[in-house]
Coordinates of C-alpha atoms in Angstrom, one line a residue:
Chain R
M1 CA -124.8 54.4 -22.2
S2 CA -121.5 54.3 -24.0
P3 CA -118.4 53.0 -22.2
P4 CA -116.0 55.7 -21.1
E5 CA -113.2 56.6 -23.5
T6 CA -110.1 54.7 -22.5
E7 CA -106.7 53.9 -23.9
P8 CA -106.8 51.3 -26.6
H9 CA -105.0 48.8 -24.4
N10 CA -107.6 49.1 -21.6
R11 CA -110.4 48.9 -24.1
D12 CA -109.0 45.6 -25.3
I13 CA -108.9 44.3 -21.8
S14 CA -112.5 45.4 -21.0
L15 CA -113.6 43.8 -24.3
L16 CA -111.9 40.6 -23.3
K17 CA -113.5 40.7 -19.8
R18 CA -116.9 41.1 -21.3
A19 CA -116.3 38.3 -23.8
F20 CA -115.2 36.0 -20.9
A21 CA -118.2 37.0 -18.8
G22 CA -120.4 36.3 -21.8
T23 CA -118.8 32.9 -22.3
L24 CA -119.3 31.9 -18.7
S25 CA -122.9 32.8 -18.6
G26 CA -123.5 31.2 -22.0
L27 CA -122.0 27.9 -20.9
N28 CA -123.9 28.2 -17.7
S29 CA -127.2 28.7 -19.5
L30 CA -126.5 25.7 -21.7
G31 CA -125.9 23.6 -18.6
T32 CA -129.0 24.9 -16.9
A33 CA -131.2 24.1 -19.9
W34 CA -129.6 20.7 -20.0
I35 CA -130.7 20.0 -16.4
L36 CA -134.3 21.0 -17.2
G37 CA -134.2 19.0 -20.3
L38 CA -132.9 15.9 -18.4
M39 CA -135.8 16.2 -16.0
V40 CA -138.3 16.4 -18.9
L41 CA -136.6 13.5 -20.8
I42 CA -136.6 11.2 -17.8
N43 CA -140.3 12.0 -17.1
V44 CA -141.2 11.3 -20.7
D45 CA -139.3 8.0 -20.5
V46 CA -141.1 7.0 -17.2
G47 CA -144.4 8.0 -18.6
A48 CA -143.9 6.1 -21.9
R49 CA -142.8 3.0 -20.0
Y50 CA -145.7 2.9 -17.5
L51 CA -148.5 4.3 -19.6
F52 CA -147.7 2.9 -23.1
S53 CA -145.1 0.2 -22.2
A54 CA -142.8 1.9 -24.7
P55 CA -139.6 2.9 -22.9
I56 CA -137.2 5.2 -24.8
N57 CA -133.9 3.6 -25.9
G58 CA -130.7 5.2 -24.7
V59 CA -132.0 7.4 -21.9
T60 CA -129.7 5.7 -19.4
E61 CA -126.6 6.3 -21.6
F62 CA -127.7 9.8 -22.2
V63 CA -128.0 10.5 -18.5
E64 CA -124.5 9.1 -17.9
L65 CA -123.0 11.4 -20.5
S66 CA -125.1 14.4 -19.3
I67 CA -123.7 14.5 -15.8
V68 CA -120.1 15.2 -17.0
G69 CA -121.4 17.7 -19.5
I70 CA -123.6 19.5 -17.0
V71 CA -120.9 19.7 -14.4
F72 CA -118.2 21.1 -16.6
L73 CA -120.6 23.5 -18.3
Q74 CA -121.6 25.0 -14.9
L75 CA -118.3 24.8 -13.1
G76 CA -116.9 28.1 -14.4
D77 CA -119.9 30.1 -13.3
A78 CA -120.1 28.2 -10.0
V79 CA -116.4 29.1 -9.3
K80 CA -117.1 32.7 -10.3
A81 CA -120.1 32.8 -7.9
G82 CA -117.9 31.5 -5.1
R83 CA -119.7 28.2 -4.9
L84 CA -116.7 25.9 -4.9
T85 CA -116.7 24.2 -1.5
R86 CA -114.2 25.6 1.0
S87 CA -114.0 26.0 4.7
D88 CA -113.4 29.7 5.0
G89 CA -113.6 30.4 8.7
L90 CA -109.9 30.8 9.3
Y91 CA -109.3 32.4 5.9
S92 CA -111.9 35.1 6.1
M93 CA -110.7 36.0 9.6
L94 CA -107.2 36.4 8.2
L95 CA -108.5 38.6 5.3
T96 CA -110.0 41.0 7.9
R97 CA -107.3 40.9 10.6
R98 CA -104.1 40.3 8.6
P99 CA -105.2 41.5 5.1
K100 CA -101.7 41.2 3.5
L101 CA -101.2 37.6 4.8
G102 CA -104.8 36.8 3.8
H103 CA -104.5 38.0 0.3
A104 CA -101.1 36.3 -0.1
L105 CA -102.7 33.1 1.0
G106 CA -105.7 33.8 -1.3
L107 CA -103.2 34.3 -4.2
A108 CA -101.6 30.9 -3.4
F109 CA -105.0 29.2 -3.3
E110 CA -106.1 30.6 -6.7
L111 CA -102.8 29.6 -8.3
S112 CA -103.2 26.1 -6.8
G113 CA -106.6 26.1 -8.5
V114 CA -105.0 27.0 -11.9
L115 CA -102.4 24.3 -11.4
F116 CA -105.0 21.7 -10.6
V117 CA -107.3 22.3 -13.6
G118 CA -104.2 22.9 -15.7
L119 CA -103.1 19.3 -14.9
I120 CA -106.5 18.0 -15.8
L121 CA -106.2 19.9 -19.1
Y122 CA -102.7 18.6 -19.7
G123 CA -104.1 15.1 -19.8
G124 CA -107.5 16.0 -21.1
V125 CA -106.5 17.6 -24.4
P126 CA -104.8 14.5 -25.7
L127 CA -107.7 12.4 -24.5
L128 CA -110.1 14.7 -26.5
I129 CA -108.0 14.3 -29.6
E130 CA -107.8 10.5 -29.2
T131 CA -111.6 10.3 -28.6
Y132 CA -112.3 12.3 -31.7
Q133 CA -109.9 10.6 -34.0
R134 CA -110.8 7.1 -33.0
G135 CA -114.6 7.9 -32.9
Y136 CA -115.3 6.5 -29.5
F137 CA -119.0 6.3 -28.7
A138 CA -121.4 5.1 -26.0
G139 CA -124.5 3.0 -26.5
N140 CA -125.3 0.0 -28.7
Q141 CA -124.4 0.2 -32.3
G142 CA -127.5 -0.2 -34.5
L143 CA -129.9 1.0 -31.8
F144 CA -128.5 4.4 -30.7
V145 CA -125.0 5.8 -30.5
F146 CA -123.7 8.9 -28.8
P147 CA -120.2 10.1 -29.8
L148 CA -118.1 10.7 -26.8
W149 CA -116.0 13.6 -28.1
P150 CA -118.6 16.4 -27.4
V151 CA -118.5 15.6 -23.7
R152 CA -114.7 15.5 -23.7
L153 CA -114.7 18.9 -25.5
I154 CA -117.0 20.3 -22.8
L155 CA -114.6 18.9 -20.1
V156 CA -111.6 20.7 -21.8
V157 CA -113.5 24.0 -22.4
G158 CA -114.9 23.9 -18.8
C159 CA -111.5 23.3 -17.2
F160 CA -110.1 26.1 -19.4
V161 CA -112.6 28.7 -18.3
V162 CA -112.2 27.6 -14.7
A163 CA -108.4 28.2 -15.0
V164 CA -109.1 31.7 -16.4
Q165 CA -111.5 32.4 -13.6
F166 CA -108.9 31.3 -11.0
L167 CA -106.4 33.6 -12.8
I168 CA -108.8 36.5 -12.5
F169 CA -109.2 35.9 -8.8
A170 CA -105.5 35.6 -8.4
W171 CA -105.0 38.9 -10.2
Q172 CA -107.5 40.6 -7.9
H173 CA -105.4 39.4 -4.9
V174 CA -102.3 40.8 -6.6
A175 CA -104.0 44.1 -7.2
V176 CA -104.9 44.4 -3.5
L177 CA -101.4 43.5 -2.4
V178 CA -99.8 46.0 -4.8
S179 CA -102.1 48.8 -3.8
S180 CA -101.5 48.2 -0.1
K181 CA -97.8 48.3 -0.7
E182 CA -98.1 51.6 -2.6
S183 CA -100.2 53.2 0.2
E184 CA -97.6 52.6 2.8
Chain J
M1 CA -90.6 7.6 1.9
S2 CA -92.7 4.5 2.2
G3 CA -96.2 4.3 0.8
L4 CA -97.5 4.4 4.3
E5 CA -95.7 7.6 5.1
I6 CA -96.8 9.2 1.9
G7 CA -100.4 8.2 2.7
I8 CA -100.3 9.7 6.2
F9 CA -98.7 12.9 5.1
S10 CA -101.3 13.2 2.3
V11 CA -104.2 12.9 4.7
L12 CA -102.6 15.4 7.1
A13 CA -101.8 17.8 4.3
I14 CA -105.3 17.7 3.0
L15 CA -106.8 18.4 6.4
V16 CA -104.4 21.3 7.0
L17 CA -105.1 22.8 3.6
I18 CA -108.8 22.5 3.8
Y19 CA -108.8 24.1 7.2
S20 CA -106.7 27.0 6.0
G21 CA -109.3 27.7 3.3
L22 CA -108.0 26.1 0.1
Y23 CA -110.9 25.0 -2.1
V24 CA -111.7 21.4 -1.0
P25 CA -111.6 19.8 -4.5
V26 CA -108.3 21.5 -5.2
A27 CA -106.8 20.3 -1.9
L28 CA -107.9 16.7 -2.5
G29 CA -106.9 16.7 -6.2
L30 CA -103.5 18.4 -5.9
V31 CA -102.3 16.4 -2.8
S32 CA -103.4 13.2 -4.5
F33 CA -101.5 14.2 -7.6
I34 CA -98.3 14.8 -5.5
G35 CA -98.9 11.6 -3.6
V36 CA -99.2 9.4 -6.7
W37 CA -96.2 11.2 -8.2
L38 CA -94.1 10.3 -5.2
L39 CA -95.5 6.8 -5.1
R40 CA -94.9 6.0 -8.8
G41 CA -91.9 8.2 -9.5
T42 CA -93.2 9.4 -12.9
L43 CA -95.5 12.3 -13.9
E44 CA -97.5 10.1 -16.2
A45 CA -99.3 8.2 -13.5
P46 CA -100.7 11.2 -11.6
V47 CA -101.7 13.0 -14.8
Y48 CA -103.5 9.9 -15.9
L49 CA -105.2 9.7 -12.5
L50 CA -106.5 13.3 -12.6
T51 CA -107.7 13.1 -16.2
L52 CA -109.5 9.8 -16.0
S53 CA -111.1 10.7 -12.7
A54 CA -112.4 14.0 -14.2
A55 CA -113.6 12.3 -17.4
N56 CA -115.0 9.0 -16.1
S57 CA -115.6 9.0 -12.3
I58 CA -119.0 10.7 -12.6
E59 CA -120.0 9.1 -15.9
D60 CA -122.6 7.0 -14.2
Y61 CA -126.4 6.9 -14.4
V62 CA -126.7 7.1 -10.6
F63 CA -125.1 10.6 -10.4
G64 CA -128.2 11.9 -12.1
V65 CA -129.8 11.8 -8.7
I66 CA -127.8 14.9 -7.5
P67 CA -129.1 17.6 -9.9
L68 CA -132.6 16.2 -9.9
F69 CA -133.0 16.0 -6.1
V70 CA -131.4 19.4 -5.7
L71 CA -133.8 20.8 -8.2
M72 CA -136.7 19.2 -6.5
G73 CA -135.6 20.6 -3.1
L74 CA -135.2 24.1 -4.4
L75 CA -138.6 24.0 -6.1
V76 CA -140.3 22.8 -3.0
S77 CA -138.7 25.6 -0.9
Q78 CA -139.9 28.0 -3.6
S79 CA -143.5 26.8 -3.4
E80 CA -143.8 27.6 0.3
V81 CA -145.0 24.1 1.2
G82 CA -142.9 24.5 4.4
R83 CA -145.1 27.3 5.7
D84 CA -148.2 25.2 5.2
I85 CA -146.8 22.2 7.0
Y86 CA -145.8 24.4 9.9
E87 CA -149.2 26.0 10.1
V88 CA -151.0 22.7 10.3
A89 CA -148.5 21.3 12.9
N90 CA -149.0 24.4 15.0
V91 CA -152.8 24.0 15.1
A92 CA -152.5 20.3 15.7
L93 CA -150.1 20.6 18.6
R94 CA -151.4 23.8 20.2
R95 CA -152.6 22.1 23.3
L96 CA -149.3 20.5 24.1
R97 CA -146.8 22.2 26.4
G98 CA -143.8 23.3 24.3
G99 CA -146.2 22.7 21.3
L100 CA -144.7 25.2 19.0
G101 CA -141.3 23.6 19.5
V102 CA -142.6 20.2 18.7
A103 CA -144.5 21.6 15.7
T104 CA -141.2 22.9 14.4
V105 CA -139.6 19.5 14.7
A106 CA -142.6 17.8 13.1
A107 CA -142.8 20.3 10.2
N108 CA -139.0 19.9 9.7
A109 CA -139.3 16.1 9.5
A110 CA -142.1 16.3 7.0
F111 CA -140.3 19.0 5.0
A112 CA -137.1 16.8 5.1
A113 CA -139.1 14.0 3.4
I114 CA -139.6 16.2 0.3
T115 CA -136.3 18.0 0.2
G116 CA -132.7 16.8 0.2
V117 CA -130.8 20.0 0.9
S118 CA -130.6 20.7 4.7
I119 CA -129.3 24.3 4.4
A120 CA -132.6 25.0 2.7
S121 CA -134.6 23.8 5.6
A122 CA -132.5 25.7 8.2
A123 CA -133.2 28.9 6.3
V124 CA -136.9 28.2 5.7
F125 CA -137.7 27.4 9.4
T126 CA -135.5 30.2 10.8
R127 CA -137.9 32.6 9.0
L128 CA -141.0 30.7 9.9
S129 CA -140.7 29.4 13.4
V130 CA -138.3 31.6 15.3
P131 CA -140.5 34.8 15.0
E132 CA -143.6 32.7 15.7
M133 CA -142.2 31.0 18.9
M134 CA -140.9 34.4 20.2
R135 CA -144.3 35.9 19.6
F136 CA -145.8 33.3 21.9
G137 CA -143.3 33.9 24.7
Y138 CA -140.7 31.3 24.0
R139 CA -137.1 32.4 24.9
P140 CA -135.0 33.3 21.8
R141 CA -132.3 30.9 22.8
F142 CA -134.7 28.0 23.0
A143 CA -136.4 29.0 19.7
V144 CA -133.2 29.1 17.7
G145 CA -131.9 25.9 19.4
V146 CA -135.0 24.0 18.2
V147 CA -134.6 25.3 14.7
A148 CA -130.8 24.4 14.6
G149 CA -131.4 21.0 16.1
S150 CA -134.2 20.0 13.8
S151 CA -132.5 21.4 10.7
V152 CA -130.2 18.3 10.7
L153 CA -133.2 16.1 10.1
G154 CA -133.0 17.2 6.5
M155 CA -129.8 15.3 5.9
L156 CA -131.0 12.1 7.6
I157 CA -134.6 11.7 6.4
P158 CA -134.7 10.7 2.7
P159 CA -134.3 12.1 0.1
S160 CA -131.1 13.5 1.2
V161 CA -128.1 14.7 -0.8
M162 CA -125.8 13.6 2.1
L163 CA -127.1 10.0 1.9
I164 CA -126.6 10.1 -1.9
I165 CA -123.0 11.4 -1.5
Y166 CA -122.2 8.6 1.0
A167 CA -123.8 6.0 -1.2
L168 CA -121.7 7.2 -4.2
I169 CA -118.4 7.2 -2.2
A170 CA -119.0 3.9 -0.5
E171 CA -120.4 2.3 -3.6
Q172 CA -123.7 1.4 -1.9
S173 CA -127.2 1.5 -3.3
V174 CA -128.8 5.0 -3.0
A175 CA -132.2 3.3 -2.4
D176 CA -130.8 1.3 0.5
L177 CA -129.4 4.4 2.2
F178 CA -132.7 6.2 1.7
T179 CA -134.5 3.3 3.3
A180 CA -132.0 3.1 6.2
G181 CA -132.4 6.8 7.0
I182 CA -136.1 6.6 7.8
V183 CA -136.2 5.0 11.2
P184 CA -133.1 6.9 12.5
G185 CA -134.7 10.1 11.2
L186 CA -138.0 9.4 12.9
L187 CA -136.2 8.3 16.1
L188 CA -134.2 11.6 16.2
S189 CA -137.5 13.6 15.7
L190 CA -139.2 11.7 18.4
A191 CA -136.2 12.2 20.8
Y192 CA -136.2 15.9 20.1
S193 CA -140.0 16.1 20.7
V194 CA -139.8 14.2 24.0
A195 CA -136.9 16.4 25.1
I196 CA -138.8 19.6 24.2
V197 CA -141.9 18.6 26.2
F198 CA -139.7 17.4 29.1
M199 CA -137.8 20.7 29.1
A200 CA -141.1 22.7 29.0
Y201 CA -142.2 20.9 32.1
V202 CA -139.0 20.8 34.1
F203 CA -137.2 24.0 33.0
P204 CA -140.1 26.4 32.2
D205 CA -137.9 29.4 32.7
Y206 CA -135.4 28.2 30.0
V207 CA -138.1 27.3 27.5
G208 CA -140.6 30.1 28.1
G209 CA -143.9 29.7 26.4
P210 CA -147.3 31.4 26.1
D211 CA -148.8 33.2 29.1
A212 CA -152.6 33.0 29.8
S213 CA -153.6 35.6 27.2
E214 CA -151.2 34.3 24.6
R215 CA -152.4 30.8 25.2
A216 CA -156.0 32.0 24.7
A217 CA -154.9 33.6 21.4
L218 CA -153.2 30.3 20.4
M219 CA -156.4 28.3 21.2
Q220 CA -158.4 30.6 18.9
R221 CA -156.6 29.1 16.0
T222 CA -158.4 26.4 14.4
M223 CA -158.4 24.8 11.0
G224 CA -161.0 22.7 9.4
L225 CA -160.1 19.2 8.2
M226 CA -160.6 20.3 4.6
E227 CA -158.1 23.1 5.0
M228 CA -155.6 20.8 6.6
T229 CA -156.0 18.3 3.8
K230 CA -155.5 21.0 1.2
K231 CA -152.4 22.3 2.9
L232 CA -150.8 18.9 3.4
S233 CA -151.8 17.3 0.1
P234 CA -148.7 18.5 -1.9
V235 CA -146.5 16.9 0.8
V236 CA -148.3 13.7 0.8
V237 CA -148.4 13.4 -3.0
L238 CA -144.7 14.2 -3.3
I239 CA -143.7 11.7 -0.6
A240 CA -145.9 9.1 -2.2
L241 CA -144.4 9.8 -5.6
V242 CA -140.7 9.9 -4.7
L243 CA -140.2 7.6 -1.7
G244 CA -143.2 5.4 -2.6
G245 CA -141.9 5.1 -6.1
I246 CA -138.4 4.1 -5.0
Y247 CA -139.5 1.6 -2.3
G248 CA -142.2 0.2 -4.5
G249 CA -139.6 -0.5 -7.1
L250 CA -141.4 1.6 -9.7
F251 CA -138.6 4.1 -10.1
T252 CA -134.8 4.1 -9.9
P253 CA -133.6 6.9 -7.5
T254 CA -132.6 9.0 -10.6
E255 CA -136.1 8.6 -12.1
A256 CA -137.7 9.4 -8.7
G257 CA -135.6 12.6 -8.6
A258 CA -136.9 13.6 -12.0
V259 CA -140.5 12.7 -11.2
G260 CA -140.2 14.6 -7.8
A261 CA -138.7 17.6 -9.5
L262 CA -141.6 17.7 -12.0
G263 CA -144.1 17.3 -9.2
A264 CA -142.5 20.1 -7.2
L265 CA -142.5 22.3 -10.4
V266 CA -146.3 21.6 -10.9
T267 CA -147.0 22.3 -7.2
A268 CA -145.1 25.7 -7.4
L269 CA -146.9 26.6 -10.7
I270 CA -150.4 25.7 -9.3
R271 CA -149.7 27.9 -6.3
R272 CA -148.4 30.6 -8.5
K273 CA -145.1 30.9 -6.7
L274 CA -143.1 30.6 -9.8
D275 CA -142.6 32.7 -12.9
R276 CA -140.2 32.1 -15.7
G277 CA -137.5 34.3 -14.1
R278 CA -137.7 32.4 -10.8
L279 CA -137.7 29.0 -12.4
W280 CA -134.5 30.0 -14.3
A281 CA -132.9 31.3 -11.1
V282 CA -133.8 28.0 -9.3
A283 CA -132.3 26.0 -12.2
V284 CA -129.1 28.1 -12.2
E285 CA -128.8 27.6 -8.4
T286 CA -129.3 23.9 -9.0
G287 CA -126.5 24.0 -11.5
H288 CA -124.1 25.7 -9.1
I289 CA -124.8 23.2 -6.3
T290 CA -124.6 20.2 -8.7
A291 CA -121.3 21.4 -10.2
S292 CA -119.7 22.0 -6.8
I293 CA -120.9 18.6 -5.3
L294 CA -119.9 16.6 -8.3
F295 CA -116.6 18.3 -8.7
L296 CA -116.0 17.4 -5.1
I297 CA -116.8 13.7 -5.9
V298 CA -114.4 13.8 -8.8
S299 CA -111.6 15.0 -6.5
A300 CA -112.6 12.5 -3.8
T301 CA -112.2 9.7 -6.4
M302 CA -108.6 10.9 -7.0
Y303 CA -108.0 10.9 -3.3
S304 CA -109.4 7.5 -2.6
R305 CA -107.4 6.0 -5.6
M306 CA -104.3 7.6 -4.2
L307 CA -105.0 6.2 -0.7
A308 CA -105.5 2.7 -2.2
M309 CA -102.1 3.0 -4.0
S310 CA -100.4 4.1 -0.8
G311 CA -101.7 1.1 1.1
L312 CA -102.5 3.3 4.1
P313 CA -106.0 2.0 4.7
N314 CA -104.8 -1.6 4.7
D315 CA -101.8 -0.8 7.0
L316 CA -104.1 1.1 9.3
G317 CA -106.4 -1.9 9.4
V318 CA -103.6 -4.2 10.3
W319 CA -102.4 -1.8 12.9
I320 CA -105.8 -1.4 14.5
A321 CA -106.4 -5.2 14.4
Q322 CA -103.1 -5.6 16.4
A323 CA -104.1 -2.9 18.9
D324 CA -107.1 -5.2 19.6
L325 CA -109.5 -2.3 20.2
G326 CA -112.6 -4.3 19.1
L327 CA -115.3 -2.9 16.9
Y328 CA -116.7 -0.5 19.5
G329 CA -113.3 0.8 20.4
I330 CA -112.6 1.7 16.7
L331 CA -116.1 3.2 16.3
T332 CA -115.6 5.3 19.4
I333 CA -112.4 6.7 17.9
Y334 CA -114.1 7.2 14.6
V335 CA -117.1 9.1 16.1
L336 CA -114.8 11.3 18.2
L337 CA -112.8 12.1 15.0
L338 CA -116.1 12.9 13.2
I339 CA -117.3 15.2 15.9
V340 CA -114.0 17.1 16.2
M341 CA -113.8 17.4 12.4
G342 CA -117.4 18.4 12.2
T343 CA -116.7 21.5 14.4
V344 CA -114.4 22.9 11.7
L345 CA -115.3 21.3 8.4
D346 CA -118.5 20.8 6.4
T347 CA -120.2 17.4 6.4
T348 CA -119.5 16.6 2.8
S349 CA -115.7 17.1 3.2
I350 CA -115.7 14.9 6.3
I351 CA -117.4 12.1 4.5
L352 CA -115.1 12.4 1.5
V353 CA -111.9 12.3 3.7
M354 CA -112.9 9.8 6.3
V355 CA -115.0 7.2 4.5
P356 CA -112.4 5.9 2.1
L357 CA -109.9 5.7 5.0
F358 CA -112.1 3.8 7.4
I359 CA -114.1 1.4 5.2
P360 CA -111.0 -0.9 4.6
V361 CA -110.2 -0.6 8.3
L362 CA -113.6 -1.9 9.3
A363 CA -113.9 -4.5 6.6
P364 CA -112.5 -7.3 8.7
F365 CA -115.4 -6.8 11.2
G366 CA -117.9 -7.6 8.5
I367 CA -119.9 -4.4 9.2
N368 CA -122.8 -3.4 7.1
L369 CA -121.8 -0.4 5.0
V370 CA -125.4 1.0 4.8
W371 CA -125.5 1.2 8.6
F372 CA -122.0 2.6 8.7
G373 CA -123.3 5.4 6.4
I374 CA -126.0 6.4 8.8
V375 CA -123.5 6.4 11.7
T376 CA -121.1 8.5 9.7
I377 CA -123.7 11.1 8.7
V378 CA -125.2 11.5 12.2
G379 CA -121.7 11.7 13.7
A380 CA -120.5 14.3 11.2
E381 CA -123.7 16.3 11.7
I382 CA -123.3 16.7 15.4
G383 CA -120.5 19.1 14.4
L384 CA -123.0 21.2 12.5
L385 CA -124.4 22.3 15.9
T386 CA -121.2 22.9 17.8
P387 CA -118.8 25.8 17.8
P388 CA -116.6 27.2 16.4
L389 CA -117.9 26.5 12.9
G390 CA -121.2 24.7 13.2
I391 CA -122.6 25.6 9.8
A392 CA -126.3 25.2 10.7
C393 CA -125.9 27.9 13.4
Y394 CA -124.2 30.3 11.0
V395 CA -127.0 29.9 8.4
I396 CA -129.5 30.6 11.2
K397 CA -127.6 33.7 12.3
S398 CA -127.3 35.1 8.7
T399 CA -131.0 34.3 7.9
L400 CA -132.3 35.8 11.2
A401 CA -130.5 39.2 10.9
D402 CA -131.7 40.0 14.4
D403 CA -129.1 41.6 16.7
R404 CA -130.9 40.6 19.9
I405 CA -129.9 37.0 19.1
S406 CA -126.1 36.4 19.1
L407 CA -124.2 33.6 17.6
Y408 CA -123.4 32.5 21.2
D409 CA -127.2 32.2 21.9
I410 CA -127.6 30.0 18.9
F411 CA -124.7 27.7 19.8
A412 CA -125.9 27.6 23.5
G413 CA -129.5 26.9 22.4
A414 CA -128.3 24.1 20.0
L415 CA -126.2 22.4 22.7
P416 CA -129.0 20.3 24.2
F417 CA -130.0 19.1 20.8
A418 CA -126.4 18.2 19.9
A419 CA -126.4 16.1 23.1
I420 CA -129.6 14.4 22.1
M421 CA -128.1 13.6 18.7
L422 CA -125.1 12.0 20.4
L423 CA -127.4 9.8 22.5
V424 CA -129.4 8.8 19.4
L425 CA -126.1 8.1 17.7
I426 CA -125.0 5.7 20.5
L427 CA -128.4 3.9 20.1
L428 CA -127.8 3.6 16.4
I429 CA -124.4 2.2 16.9
V430 CA -125.4 -0.3 19.5
F431 CA -128.6 -1.4 17.7
P432 CA -127.7 -1.6 13.9
S433 CA -131.2 -3.0 13.3
L434 CA -132.7 0.4 13.9
S435 CA -131.1 1.5 10.6
L436 CA -131.4 -1.8 8.8
V437 CA -134.9 -3.0 9.8
L438 CA -136.5 -1.7 6.6
V439 CA -133.6 -2.3 4.2

């Protein structure tokens, strides 16, 4: 099925939307595969240690780095799926009983989210550059070494997509607010 | 503003924002940012706090336990081991009055020993035992109450994500908290079981139960020893692998999580409950839960560092010491706060907000922080069963999708079990050795 003919501007937007959705699910798949890989790796390490007395070097360090990687790879998709922890009893009641107030509050919440991850990015980007330029690493030199910059890069990319997702949610609240104003 | 005032306003602001519905990590992170900004007077310090917390606070081997135990729990739920445990417990307890209720508690306790996610067990047992109990004449309100009450066992009996979260926040050993959860978990199961049998004898109209013909049908059910063994073997093997591995010193908790997840995966594959699509769906779900829990922990790190800078926990400690309340006085206030907060907030948020505030306050009393964790978790979980927002009751309501049972019925049914939890909590506070005997 071909997408409906639209104005060039709208087509650009829908292309952007699909690109973003693809990015989110791609990052998420990477994180998901990482979790399964971690499970296998640790089992192999345990097996090698007890069955062959030959533990694998660097598993501990790899697990440490993996956690940050996994979290920030999955965070965007988790936010999109509405899995970020919130206590929504009062808020969902407002959305049904006082929709305008509810959506205005929702808009404020999403923009707070943008601000929060934006602040992490503001400090995170220089941290990434410094980590890359100075070649920081984890592990023991000579045995095994993991460079730290890929994990920092994931942190920056993860926070960026989360910010975009919050902006999309914010825009949806704006759309509801605007259309309710028009219908009056 | 003094540091103390900034600290107090921050805690209040966080509570109000969370209650209004702001994402919990955003509330913790942004308020901490503003707090540190006010305390230090420059923007550099709070940006540094946020960035370093995000980059470093979860960069630790022990955080690997979260994705792995969540994965294990979801795989176990997928393999329908819960159904088998429940069937065996039903047959074993069919002669007892209130037997199906006790079977629900027993199956929940056994299920809790192989999963760490309590919402999973509330959903599983709502589908399993509520219809079964109603079929044999139990009153709906009693049936949902039993399921709601026993669903909290999942967070207390190891492995438990809640015990892990506390351990990470309070900087205690995960293995110690797992060990400390065993006796309180069994004690609570026992208290529930005794109460169910007691209610079945003393308030038969409230409990309901099988009439003569239903009882006869129930007695017809038998199960050979071989079949029981077959149904229970995955549970026994998983418990032995995971908990045995940790207590025996064979595995670190992270390794036990990985071994348990693999064991659960093999179980699900052998029973043909898993294809590639479902495995992927379970892994994606694991990722979502992991990301949301660990992002919470990141923001809780920001919050507790901000608190420490403000000096509020220390000042609170001095103030409470002058008020001369004594340990039990403070603990009474603490537990009341937990219960009140538990009625509107989820357990994780409560732990994240309260623990960093109260540990310094209680430090002069030389309390054991492992025991304090058990007290905190049981106290915060009482709120899961109480209105207006007891989450366990909402999960049951949404899983049940039966209009004959209202949310009110579920809360009313859960009330006796919340009261039992409170009694058990008092016992746990008065006798710390109940939690610490195995540690």
